[in-house]
Protein backbone atom coordinates (compact mmCIF):
# COMPACT_ATOMS: atom_id res chain seq x y z
CA UNK A 1 0.00 0.00 0.00
CA UNK A 2 1.39 3.42 -0.98
CA UNK A 3 1.82 6.33 1.47
CA UNK A 4 -1.03 8.14 -0.35
CA UNK A 5 -3.34 5.13 0.03
CA UNK A 6 -2.47 4.83 3.72
CA UNK A 7 -3.22 8.52 4.23
CA UNK A 8 -6.54 8.25 2.41
CA UNK A 9 -7.45 5.18 4.42
CA UNK A 10 -6.68 6.97 7.67
CA UNK A 11 -8.75 9.98 6.59
CA UNK A 12 -11.77 7.79 5.82
CA UNK A 13 -11.35 6.08 9.19
CA UNK A 14 -11.13 9.48 10.87
CA UNK A 15 -14.38 10.56 9.19
CA UNK A 16 -16.13 7.44 10.44
CA UNK A 17 -14.60 7.85 13.88
CA UNK A 18 -15.85 11.42 14.19
CA UNK A 19 -19.40 10.52 13.14
CA UNK A 20 -20.80 10.75 16.69
CA UNK A 21 -19.01 14.05 17.33
CA UNK A 22 -20.32 15.33 13.99
CA UNK A 23 -23.86 14.26 14.88
CA UNK A 24 -23.72 15.97 18.28
CA UNK A 25 -22.15 19.18 17.02
CA UNK A 26 -23.43 19.74 13.51
CA UNK A 27 -26.94 18.29 13.81
CA UNK A 28 -27.80 20.92 16.41
CA UNK A 29 -26.06 23.65 14.40
CA UNK A 30 -27.94 22.64 11.24
CA UNK A 31 -31.26 22.51 13.10
CA UNK A 32 -30.69 25.99 14.52
CA UNK A 33 -29.70 27.48 11.18
CA UNK A 34 -32.34 25.67 9.11
CA UNK A 35 -35.27 27.89 8.26
CA UNK A 36 -33.80 31.00 9.89
CA UNK A 37 -34.39 34.02 7.73
CA UNK A 38 -32.00 36.35 9.48
CA UNK A 39 -29.07 36.41 11.87
CA UNK A 40 -30.15 37.76 15.26
CA UNK A 41 -29.21 37.50 18.95
CA UNK A 42 -31.55 34.56 19.46
CA UNK A 43 -29.66 32.62 16.79
CA UNK A 44 -26.32 33.38 18.48
CA UNK A 45 -27.70 32.34 21.89
CA UNK A 46 -28.91 29.00 20.51
CA UNK A 47 -25.58 28.37 18.76
CA UNK A 48 -23.67 29.17 21.94
CA UNK A 49 -25.73 26.67 23.91
CA UNK A 50 -25.30 23.93 21.28
CA UNK A 51 -21.53 24.43 21.03
CA UNK A 52 -20.92 24.31 24.78
CA UNK A 53 -23.02 21.13 24.96
CA UNK A 54 -20.69 19.62 22.34
CA UNK A 55 -17.64 19.94 24.66
CA UNK A 56 -15.82 22.58 22.59
CA UNK A 57 -15.66 24.81 25.66
CA UNK A 58 -16.63 28.37 26.57
CA UNK A 59 -13.41 30.03 25.36
CA UNK A 60 -13.72 28.59 21.84
CA UNK A 61 -17.45 29.35 21.77
CA UNK A 62 -16.88 32.96 22.85
CA UNK A 63 -14.27 33.49 20.11
CA UNK A 64 -16.53 31.95 17.50
CA UNK A 65 -19.55 34.08 18.45
CA UNK A 66 -17.32 37.16 18.48
CA UNK A 67 -16.07 36.36 14.98
CA UNK A 68 -19.60 35.80 13.73
CA UNK A 69 -20.88 39.02 15.30
CA UNK A 70 -17.98 40.96 13.83
CA UNK A 71 -18.60 39.46 10.38
CA UNK A 72 -22.27 40.44 10.56
CA UNK A 73 -21.32 43.95 11.65
CA UNK A 74 -19.00 44.26 8.65
CA UNK A 75 -21.77 42.84 6.44
CA UNK A 76 -19.67 39.84 5.43
CA UNK A 77 -22.43 37.47 6.53
CA UNK A 78 -25.78 37.94 4.87
CA UNK A 79 -27.43 34.57 5.60
CA UNK A 80 -27.49 32.00 8.42
CA UNK A 81 -26.16 29.27 6.08
CA UNK A 82 -22.80 31.04 5.90
CA UNK A 83 -22.36 30.74 9.67
CA UNK A 84 -21.21 27.14 9.19
CA UNK A 85 -18.38 28.41 7.03
CA UNK A 86 -17.27 30.72 9.85
CA UNK A 87 -17.54 27.81 12.30
CA UNK A 88 -15.35 25.65 10.11
CA UNK A 89 -12.75 28.37 9.51
CA UNK A 90 -12.60 29.28 13.21
CA UNK A 91 -12.02 25.64 14.17
CA UNK A 92 -9.26 25.35 11.61
CA UNK A 93 -7.59 28.60 12.70
CA UNK A 94 -7.50 27.60 16.39
CA UNK A 95 -6.30 24.05 15.74
CA UNK A 96 -3.70 25.23 13.22
CA UNK A 97 -1.92 27.14 16.00
CA UNK A 98 -1.53 23.87 17.91
CA UNK A 99 -0.53 21.70 14.96
CA UNK A 100 3.09 20.81 15.66
CA UNK A 101 4.57 17.45 14.59
CA UNK A 102 7.24 15.96 16.84
CA UNK A 103 10.59 16.38 15.09
CA UNK A 104 13.43 14.13 16.21
CA UNK A 105 17.01 15.39 15.81
CA UNK A 106 19.45 13.55 13.55
CA UNK A 107 22.14 13.48 16.21
CA UNK A 108 22.22 12.82 19.93
CA UNK A 109 19.80 11.05 22.25
CA UNK A 110 16.16 12.19 22.29
CA UNK A 111 14.07 11.37 25.36
CA UNK A 112 10.26 11.27 25.55
CA UNK A 113 8.52 11.06 28.91
CA UNK A 114 5.00 9.73 28.30
CA UNK A 115 2.46 10.68 30.98
CA UNK A 116 -1.27 10.22 31.53
CA UNK A 117 -3.76 8.41 33.74
CA UNK A 118 -4.35 4.69 33.43
CA UNK A 119 -6.73 3.68 30.67
CA UNK A 120 -5.97 6.50 28.23
CA UNK A 121 -4.06 4.25 25.82
CA UNK A 122 -0.61 5.27 27.05
CA UNK A 123 1.08 1.87 26.61
CA UNK A 124 -0.47 1.36 23.17
CA UNK A 125 0.69 4.83 22.13
CA UNK A 126 4.25 4.06 23.26
CA UNK A 127 4.26 0.84 21.22
CA UNK A 128 3.02 2.62 18.10
CA UNK A 129 5.50 5.47 18.51
CA UNK A 130 8.36 2.98 18.93
CA UNK A 131 7.24 1.26 15.72
CA UNK A 132 7.07 4.54 13.80
CA UNK A 133 10.46 5.79 14.97
CA UNK A 134 12.05 2.43 14.18
CA UNK A 135 10.53 2.57 10.67
CA UNK A 136 12.10 6.02 10.28
CA UNK A 137 15.52 4.52 10.96
CA UNK A 138 15.98 5.39 14.63
CA UNK A 139 17.30 2.98 17.24
CA UNK A 140 14.68 2.98 19.98
CA UNK A 141 14.50 1.83 23.60
CA UNK A 142 11.22 1.47 25.46
CA UNK A 143 11.50 2.11 29.19
CA UNK A 144 9.12 0.55 31.75
CA UNK A 145 9.18 3.20 34.48
CA UNK A 146 5.65 2.42 35.67
CA UNK A 147 6.94 0.00 38.28
CA UNK A 148 3.82 0.20 40.45
CA UNK A 149 1.79 -2.18 38.28
CA UNK A 150 3.07 -5.56 37.09
CA UNK A 151 0.50 -5.38 34.28
CA UNK A 152 2.08 -2.17 32.95
CA UNK A 153 5.50 -3.82 32.64
CA UNK A 154 3.94 -6.93 31.04
CA UNK A 155 1.95 -4.88 28.52
CA UNK A 156 5.04 -2.95 27.49
CA UNK A 157 6.97 -6.23 27.16
CA UNK A 158 4.29 -7.51 24.75
CA UNK A 159 4.60 -4.35 22.65
CA UNK A 160 8.39 -4.64 22.77
CA UNK A 161 8.17 -8.09 21.18
CA UNK A 162 5.48 -7.04 18.72
CA UNK A 163 7.41 -4.11 17.24
CA UNK A 164 10.91 -5.52 17.76
CA UNK A 165 12.16 -2.76 20.04
CA UNK A 166 14.23 -3.54 23.19
CA UNK A 167 12.75 -2.85 26.63
CA UNK A 168 14.57 -1.61 29.73
CA UNK A 169 12.81 -2.78 32.89
CA UNK A 170 13.30 -3.77 36.51
CA UNK A 171 11.14 -5.75 38.92
CA UNK A 172 7.85 -4.39 40.22
CA UNK A 173 8.10 -1.63 42.89
CA UNK A 174 11.61 -0.67 41.83
CA UNK A 175 12.45 3.02 41.92
CA UNK A 176 11.19 4.44 38.57
CA UNK A 177 14.09 6.91 38.51
CA UNK A 178 16.54 3.98 38.71
CA UNK A 179 14.95 2.44 35.62
CA UNK A 180 15.34 5.74 33.76
CA UNK A 181 18.95 5.99 34.96
CA UNK A 182 19.69 2.53 33.51
CA UNK A 183 18.00 3.42 30.21
CA UNK A 184 20.02 6.60 29.73
CA UNK A 185 23.23 4.70 30.58
CA UNK A 186 22.32 2.10 27.93
CA UNK A 187 21.56 4.80 25.35
CA UNK A 188 24.94 6.44 26.02
CA UNK A 189 26.68 3.20 25.07
CA UNK A 190 25.12 3.52 21.61
CA UNK A 191 22.14 1.21 22.08
CA UNK A 192 19.59 3.88 21.18
CA UNK A 193 19.05 7.44 20.00
CA UNK A 194 15.41 7.57 21.15
CA UNK A 195 14.13 6.68 24.62
CA UNK A 196 10.37 6.39 25.20
CA UNK A 197 9.61 6.28 28.91
CA UNK A 198 6.34 4.92 30.31
CA UNK A 199 5.23 6.39 33.64
CA UNK A 200 2.72 5.52 36.35
CA UNK A 201 -0.84 6.59 35.67
CA UNK A 202 -2.61 6.42 38.96
CA UNK A 203 -5.13 9.13 39.70
CA UNK A 204 -3.63 12.40 38.50
CA UNK A 205 -4.76 14.11 41.72
CA UNK A 206 -2.30 12.11 43.82
CA UNK A 207 0.51 14.39 44.91
CA UNK A 208 3.03 11.56 45.41
CA UNK A 209 2.66 10.49 41.76
CA UNK A 210 3.50 13.98 40.51
CA UNK A 211 6.45 14.21 42.91
CA UNK A 212 7.73 10.88 41.53
CA UNK A 213 7.54 12.27 38.00
CA UNK A 214 9.37 15.43 39.02
CA UNK A 215 12.12 13.24 40.50
CA UNK A 216 12.36 11.29 37.24
CA UNK A 217 12.70 14.55 35.33
CA UNK A 218 15.51 15.67 37.65
CA UNK A 219 17.39 12.38 37.21
CA UNK A 220 16.98 12.53 33.42
CA UNK A 221 18.19 16.13 33.29
CA UNK A 222 21.21 15.34 35.49
CA UNK A 223 22.25 12.33 33.40
CA UNK A 224 21.48 13.89 30.04
CA UNK A 225 21.39 17.69 29.79
CA UNK A 226 18.12 18.88 28.22
CA UNK A 227 16.22 15.69 29.06
CA UNK A 228 13.37 14.99 28.95
CA UNK A 229 13.18 16.63 25.55
CA UNK A 230 9.45 15.94 25.27
CA UNK A 231 6.78 15.42 27.93
CA UNK A 232 3.96 13.80 25.99
CA UNK A 233 0.52 13.69 27.64
CA UNK A 234 -1.86 10.98 26.41
CA UNK A 235 -5.55 11.89 26.75
CA UNK A 236 -8.62 9.74 26.11
CA UNK A 237 -11.04 11.72 23.92
CA UNK A 238 -14.03 9.77 25.25
CA UNK A 239 -13.62 11.29 28.72
CA UNK A 240 -14.47 14.83 27.63
CA UNK A 241 -14.27 17.16 30.64
CA UNK A 242 -11.93 14.76 32.48
CA UNK A 243 -9.43 15.09 29.64
CA UNK A 244 -9.53 18.88 30.09
CA UNK A 245 -8.86 18.50 33.84
CA UNK A 246 -5.97 16.11 33.16
CA UNK A 247 -4.41 18.55 30.67
CA UNK A 248 -4.39 21.24 33.36
CA UNK A 249 -3.13 18.96 36.14
CA UNK A 250 -0.22 17.47 34.20
CA UNK A 251 0.69 20.82 32.61
CA UNK A 252 0.87 22.52 36.00
CA UNK A 253 2.82 19.67 37.60
CA UNK A 254 5.28 18.36 35.02
CA UNK A 255 5.24 20.86 32.14
CA UNK A 256 3.58 19.07 29.21
CA UNK A 257 5.16 19.88 25.83
CA UNK A 258 2.89 17.83 23.55
CA UNK A 259 -0.46 16.01 23.41
CA UNK A 260 -1.72 12.73 22.02
CA UNK A 261 -5.50 12.41 21.78
CA UNK A 262 -6.56 8.76 21.60
CA UNK A 263 -9.84 6.87 21.06
CA UNK A 264 -11.29 9.41 18.65
CA UNK A 265 -13.01 6.55 16.87
CA UNK A 266 -16.61 6.34 17.96
CA UNK A 267 -16.70 9.11 20.57
CA UNK A 268 -19.19 11.97 20.67
CA UNK A 269 -16.70 14.06 22.65
CA UNK A 270 -14.13 14.74 19.90
CA UNK A 271 -14.91 18.45 20.22
CA UNK A 272 -12.83 18.46 23.41
CA UNK A 273 -9.74 18.83 21.22
CA UNK A 274 -10.89 22.37 20.41
CA UNK A 275 -11.34 23.21 24.06
CA UNK A 276 -7.89 21.94 25.03
CA UNK A 277 -6.26 23.69 22.06
CA UNK A 278 -7.92 27.01 22.88
CA UNK A 279 -7.51 26.96 26.66
CA UNK A 280 -4.05 25.41 27.10
CA UNK A 281 -2.21 26.09 23.87
CA UNK A 282 -0.23 22.82 24.04
CA UNK A 283 1.04 21.43 20.71
CA UNK A 284 -1.08 18.50 19.48
CA UNK A 285 1.40 15.90 18.21
CA UNK A 286 -0.72 12.83 17.38
CA UNK A 287 -4.27 11.49 17.26
CA UNK A 288 -5.30 7.85 17.55
CA UNK A 289 -8.35 6.24 15.96
CA UNK A 290 -7.86 2.50 16.39
CA UNK A 291 -5.71 -0.40 17.53
CA UNK A 292 -3.64 -0.90 14.38
CA UNK A 293 0.02 0.11 14.19
CA UNK A 294 -0.84 2.76 11.60
CA UNK A 295 -3.81 4.14 13.55
CA UNK A 296 -1.69 6.72 15.37
CA UNK A 297 -0.93 9.66 13.07
CA UNK A 298 0.52 13.13 13.23
CA UNK A 299 -2.23 15.64 13.91
CA UNK A 300 -3.42 17.70 10.93
CA UNK A 301 -5.89 20.52 11.61
CA UNK A 302 -6.95 20.46 7.95
CA UNK A 303 -7.73 16.73 8.02
CA UNK A 304 -9.45 16.89 11.40
CA UNK A 305 -11.82 19.72 10.47
CA UNK A 306 -12.50 18.29 7.00
CA UNK A 307 -13.30 14.89 8.52
CA UNK A 308 -15.60 16.53 11.08
CA UNK A 309 -17.62 18.34 8.40
CA UNK A 310 -17.79 15.49 5.88
CA UNK A 311 -19.87 12.34 6.01
CA UNK A 312 -17.87 9.12 6.41
CA UNK A 313 -18.20 6.18 4.04
CA UNK A 314 -19.99 3.23 5.52
GROMACS .gro file of N, CA, C and O in nm, residues 179-228:
model
  200
  179UNK      N    1   1.518   0.303   3.694
  179UNK     CA    2   1.495   0.244   3.562
  179UNK      C    3   1.535   0.344   3.454
  179UNK      O    4   1.602   0.308   3.355
  180UNK      N    5   1.498   0.468   3.472
  180UNK     CA    6   1.534   0.574   3.376
  180UNK      C    7   1.685   0.592   3.371
  180UNK      O    8   1.744   0.610   3.263
  181UNK      N    9   1.749   0.588   3.488
  181UNK     CA   10   1.895   0.599   3.496
  181UNK      C   11   1.961   0.490   3.412
  181UNK      O   12   2.053   0.515   3.333
  182UNK      N   13   1.914   0.366   3.427
  182UNK     CA   14   1.969   0.253   3.351
  182UNK      C   15   1.948   0.273   3.201
  182UNK      O   16   2.036   0.241   3.120
  183UNK      N   17   1.832   0.324   3.164
  183UNK     CA   18   1.800   0.342   3.021
  183UNK      C   19   1.891   0.446   2.957
  183UNK      O   20   1.941   0.425   2.845
  184UNK      N   21   1.915   0.556   3.028
  184UNK     CA   22   2.002   0.660   2.973
  184UNK      C   23   2.145   0.607   2.962
  184UNK      O   24   2.216   0.633   2.863
  185UNK      N   25   2.188   0.530   3.062
  185UNK     CA   26   2.323   0.470   3.058
  185UNK      C   27   2.335   0.378   2.937
  185UNK      O   28   2.439   0.378   2.866
  186UNK      N   29   2.231   0.300   2.909
  186UNK     CA   30   2.232   0.210   2.793
  186UNK      C   31   2.236   0.289   2.663
  186UNK      O   32   2.309   0.254   2.569
  187UNK      N   33   2.159   0.397   2.657
  187UNK     CA   34   2.156   0.480   2.535
  187UNK      C   35   2.293   0.542   2.510
  187UNK      O   36   2.337   0.554   2.394
  188UNK      N   37   2.362   0.581   2.616
  188UNK     CA   38   2.494   0.644   2.602
  188UNK      C   39   2.598   0.548   2.546
  188UNK      O   40   2.698   0.591   2.488
  189UNK      N   41   2.574   0.418   2.562
  189UNK     CA   42   2.668   0.320   2.507
  189UNK      C   43   2.643   0.296   2.358
  189UNK      O   44   2.711   0.215   2.295
  190UNK      N   45   2.542   0.364   2.304
  190UNK     CA   46   2.512   0.352   2.161
  190UNK      C   47   2.396   0.261   2.130
  190UNK      O   48   2.369   0.233   2.012
  191UNK      N   49   2.324   0.215   2.232
  191UNK     CA   50   2.214   0.121   2.208
  191UNK      C   51   2.090   0.190   2.149
  191UNK      O   52   2.005   0.124   2.090
  192UNK      N   53   2.080   0.321   2.168
  192UNK     CA   54   1.959   0.388   2.118
  192UNK      C   55   1.983   0.538   2.102
  192UNK      O   56   2.067   0.597   2.171
  193UNK      N   57   1.906   0.597   2.009
  193UNK     CA   58   1.905   0.744   2.000
  193UNK      C   59   1.769   0.802   2.038
  193UNK      O   60   1.751   0.922   2.042
  194UNK      N   61   1.672   0.713   2.067
  194UNK     CA   62   1.541   0.757   2.115
  194UNK      C   63   1.500   0.671   2.234
  194UNK      O   64   1.500   0.548   2.226
  195UNK      N   65   1.467   0.737   2.345
  195UNK     CA   66   1.413   0.668   2.462
  195UNK      C   67   1.268   0.709   2.480
  195UNK      O   68   1.236   0.828   2.482
  196UNK      N   69   1.178   0.610   2.493
  196UNK     CA   70   1.037   0.639   2.520
  196UNK      C   71   1.003   0.580   2.656
  196UNK      O   72   1.005   0.458   2.675
  197UNK      N   73   0.975   0.668   2.752
  197UNK     CA   74   0.961   0.628   2.891
  197UNK      C   75   0.814   0.624   2.933
  197UNK      O   76   0.743   0.726   2.928
  198UNK      N   77   0.769   0.505   2.975
  198UNK     CA   78   0.634   0.492   3.031
  198UNK      C   79   0.638   0.535   3.178
  198UNK      O   80   0.739   0.518   3.246
  199UNK      N   81   0.529   0.594   3.225
  199UNK     CA   82   0.523   0.639   3.364
  199UNK      C   83   0.394   0.591   3.428
  199UNK      O   84   0.299   0.552   3.360
  200UNK      N   85   0.391   0.595   3.561
  200UNK     CA   86   0.272   0.552   3.635
  200UNK      C   87   0.154   0.642   3.603
  200UNK      O   88   0.170   0.763   3.583
  201UNK      N   89   0.035   0.583   3.601
  201UNK     CA   90  -0.084   0.659   3.567
  201UNK      C   91  -0.194   0.646   3.668
  201UNK      O   92  -0.311   0.640   3.632
  202UNK      N   93  -0.157   0.642   3.794
  202UNK     CA   94  -0.261   0.642   3.896
  202UNK      C   95  -0.331   0.776   3.893
  202UNK      O   96  -0.290   0.867   3.822
  203UNK      N   97  -0.434   0.790   3.975
  203UNK     CA   98  -0.513   0.913   3.970
  203UNK      C   99  -0.424   1.036   3.969
  203UNK      O  100  -0.337   1.052   4.054
  204UNK      N  101  -0.449   1.124   3.870
  204UNK     CA  102  -0.363   1.240   3.850
  204UNK      C  103  -0.370   1.340   3.966
  204UNK      O  104  -0.291   1.434   3.972
  205UNK      N  105  -0.466   1.321   4.057
  205UNK     CA  106  -0.476   1.411   4.172
  205UNK      C  107  -0.383   1.371   4.286
  205UNK      O  108  -0.368   1.445   4.382
  206UNK      N  109  -0.319   1.256   4.275
  206UNK     CA  110  -0.230   1.211   4.382
  206UNK      C  111  -0.098   1.286   4.377
  206UNK      O  112  -0.024   1.279   4.279
  207UNK      N  113  -0.069   1.355   4.485
  207UNK     CA  114   0.051   1.439   4.491
  207UNK      C  115   0.177   1.355   4.478
  207UNK      O  116   0.273   1.394   4.411
  208UNK      N  117   0.180   1.237   4.543
  208UNK     CA  118   0.303   1.156   4.541
  208UNK      C  119   0.339   1.111   4.400
  208UNK      O  120   0.457   1.098   4.365
  209UNK      N  121   0.238   1.088   4.315
  209UNK     CA  122   0.266   1.049   4.176
  209UNK      C  123   0.338   1.162   4.103
  209UNK      O  124   0.437   1.140   4.033
  210UNK      N  125   0.289   1.284   4.118
  210UNK     CA  126   0.350   1.398   4.051
  210UNK      C  127   0.492   1.423   4.104
  210UNK      O  128   0.582   1.458   4.029
  211UNK      N  129   0.511   1.403   4.234
  211UNK     CA  130   0.645   1.421   4.291
  211UNK      C  131   0.741   1.317   4.235
  211UNK      O  132   0.859   1.345   4.210
  212UNK      N  133   0.691   1.194   4.213
  212UNK     CA  134   0.773   1.088   4.153
  212UNK      C  135   0.816   1.127   4.013
  212UNK      O  136   0.930   1.106   3.972
  213UNK      N  137   0.723   1.185   3.938
  213UNK     CA  138   0.754   1.227   3.800
  213UNK      C  139   0.856   1.341   3.799
  213UNK      O  140   0.945   1.345   3.714
  214UNK      N  141   0.841   1.432   3.893
  214UNK     CA  142   0.937   1.543   3.902
  214UNK      C  143   1.077   1.488   3.932
  214UNK      O  144   1.177   1.538   3.879
  215UNK      N  145   1.083   1.387   4.019
  215UNK     CA  146   1.212   1.324   4.050
  215UNK      C  147   1.271   1.259   3.925
  215UNK      O  148   1.392   1.272   3.898
  216UNK      N  149   1.188   1.190   3.848
  216UNK     CA  150   1.236   1.129   3.724
  216UNK      C  151   1.292   1.235   3.629
  216UNK      O  152   1.396   1.214   3.566
  217UNK      N  153   1.223   1.346   3.619
  217UNK     CA  154   1.270   1.455   3.533
  217UNK      C  155   1.407   1.507   3.579
  217UNK      O  156   1.495   1.534   3.498
  218UNK      N  157   1.422   1.518   3.711
  218UNK     CA  158   1.551   1.567   3.765
  218UNK      C  159   1.664   1.469   3.733
  218UNK      O  160   1.774   1.512   3.692
  219UNK      N  161   1.637   1.341   3.750
  219UNK     CA  162   1.739   1.238   3.721
  219UNK      C  163   1.774   1.241   3.572
  219UNK      O  164   1.893   1.237   3.535
  220UNK      N  165   1.674   1.250   3.486
  220UNK     CA  166   1.698   1.253   3.342
  220UNK      C  167   1.781   1.374   3.304
  220UNK      O  168   1.877   1.364   3.225
  221UNK      N  169   1.747   1.489   3.360
  221UNK     CA  170   1.819   1.613   3.329
  221UNK      C  171   1.964   1.608   3.377
  221UNK      O  172   2.056   1.656   3.310
  222UNK      N  173   1.985   1.546   3.493
  222UNK     CA  174   2.121   1.534   3.549
  222UNK      C  175   2.208   1.442   3.463
  222UNK      O  176   2.324   1.471   3.437
  223UNK      N  177   2.149   1.332   3.416
  223UNK     CA  178   2.225   1.233   3.340
  223UNK      C  179   2.240   1.269   3.193
  223UNK      O  180   2.332   1.225   3.125
  224UNK      N  181   2.146   1.351   3.145
  224UNK     CA  182   2.148   1.389   3.004
  224UNK      C  183   2.094   1.532   2.993
  224UNK      O  184   1.972   1.551   2.998
  225UNK      N  185   2.182   1.629   2.983
  225UNK     CA  186   2.139   1.769   2.979
  225UNK      C  187   2.030   1.792   2.872
  225UNK      O  188   2.041   1.745   2.760
  226UNK      N  189   1.923   1.860   2.914
  226UNK     CA  190   1.812   1.888   2.822
  226UNK      C  191   1.699   1.788   2.829
  226UNK      O  192   1.590   1.811   2.777
  227UNK      N  193   1.726   1.672   2.895
  227UNK     CA  194   1.622   1.569   2.906
  227UNK      C  195   1.528   1.601   3.023
  227UNK      O  196   1.571   1.661   3.121
  228UNK      N  197   1.402   1.558   3.013
  228UNK     CA  198   1.337   1.499   2.895
  228UNK      C  199   1.310   1.604   2.789
  228UNK      O  200   1.270   1.716   2.821
   0.00000   0.00000   0.00000
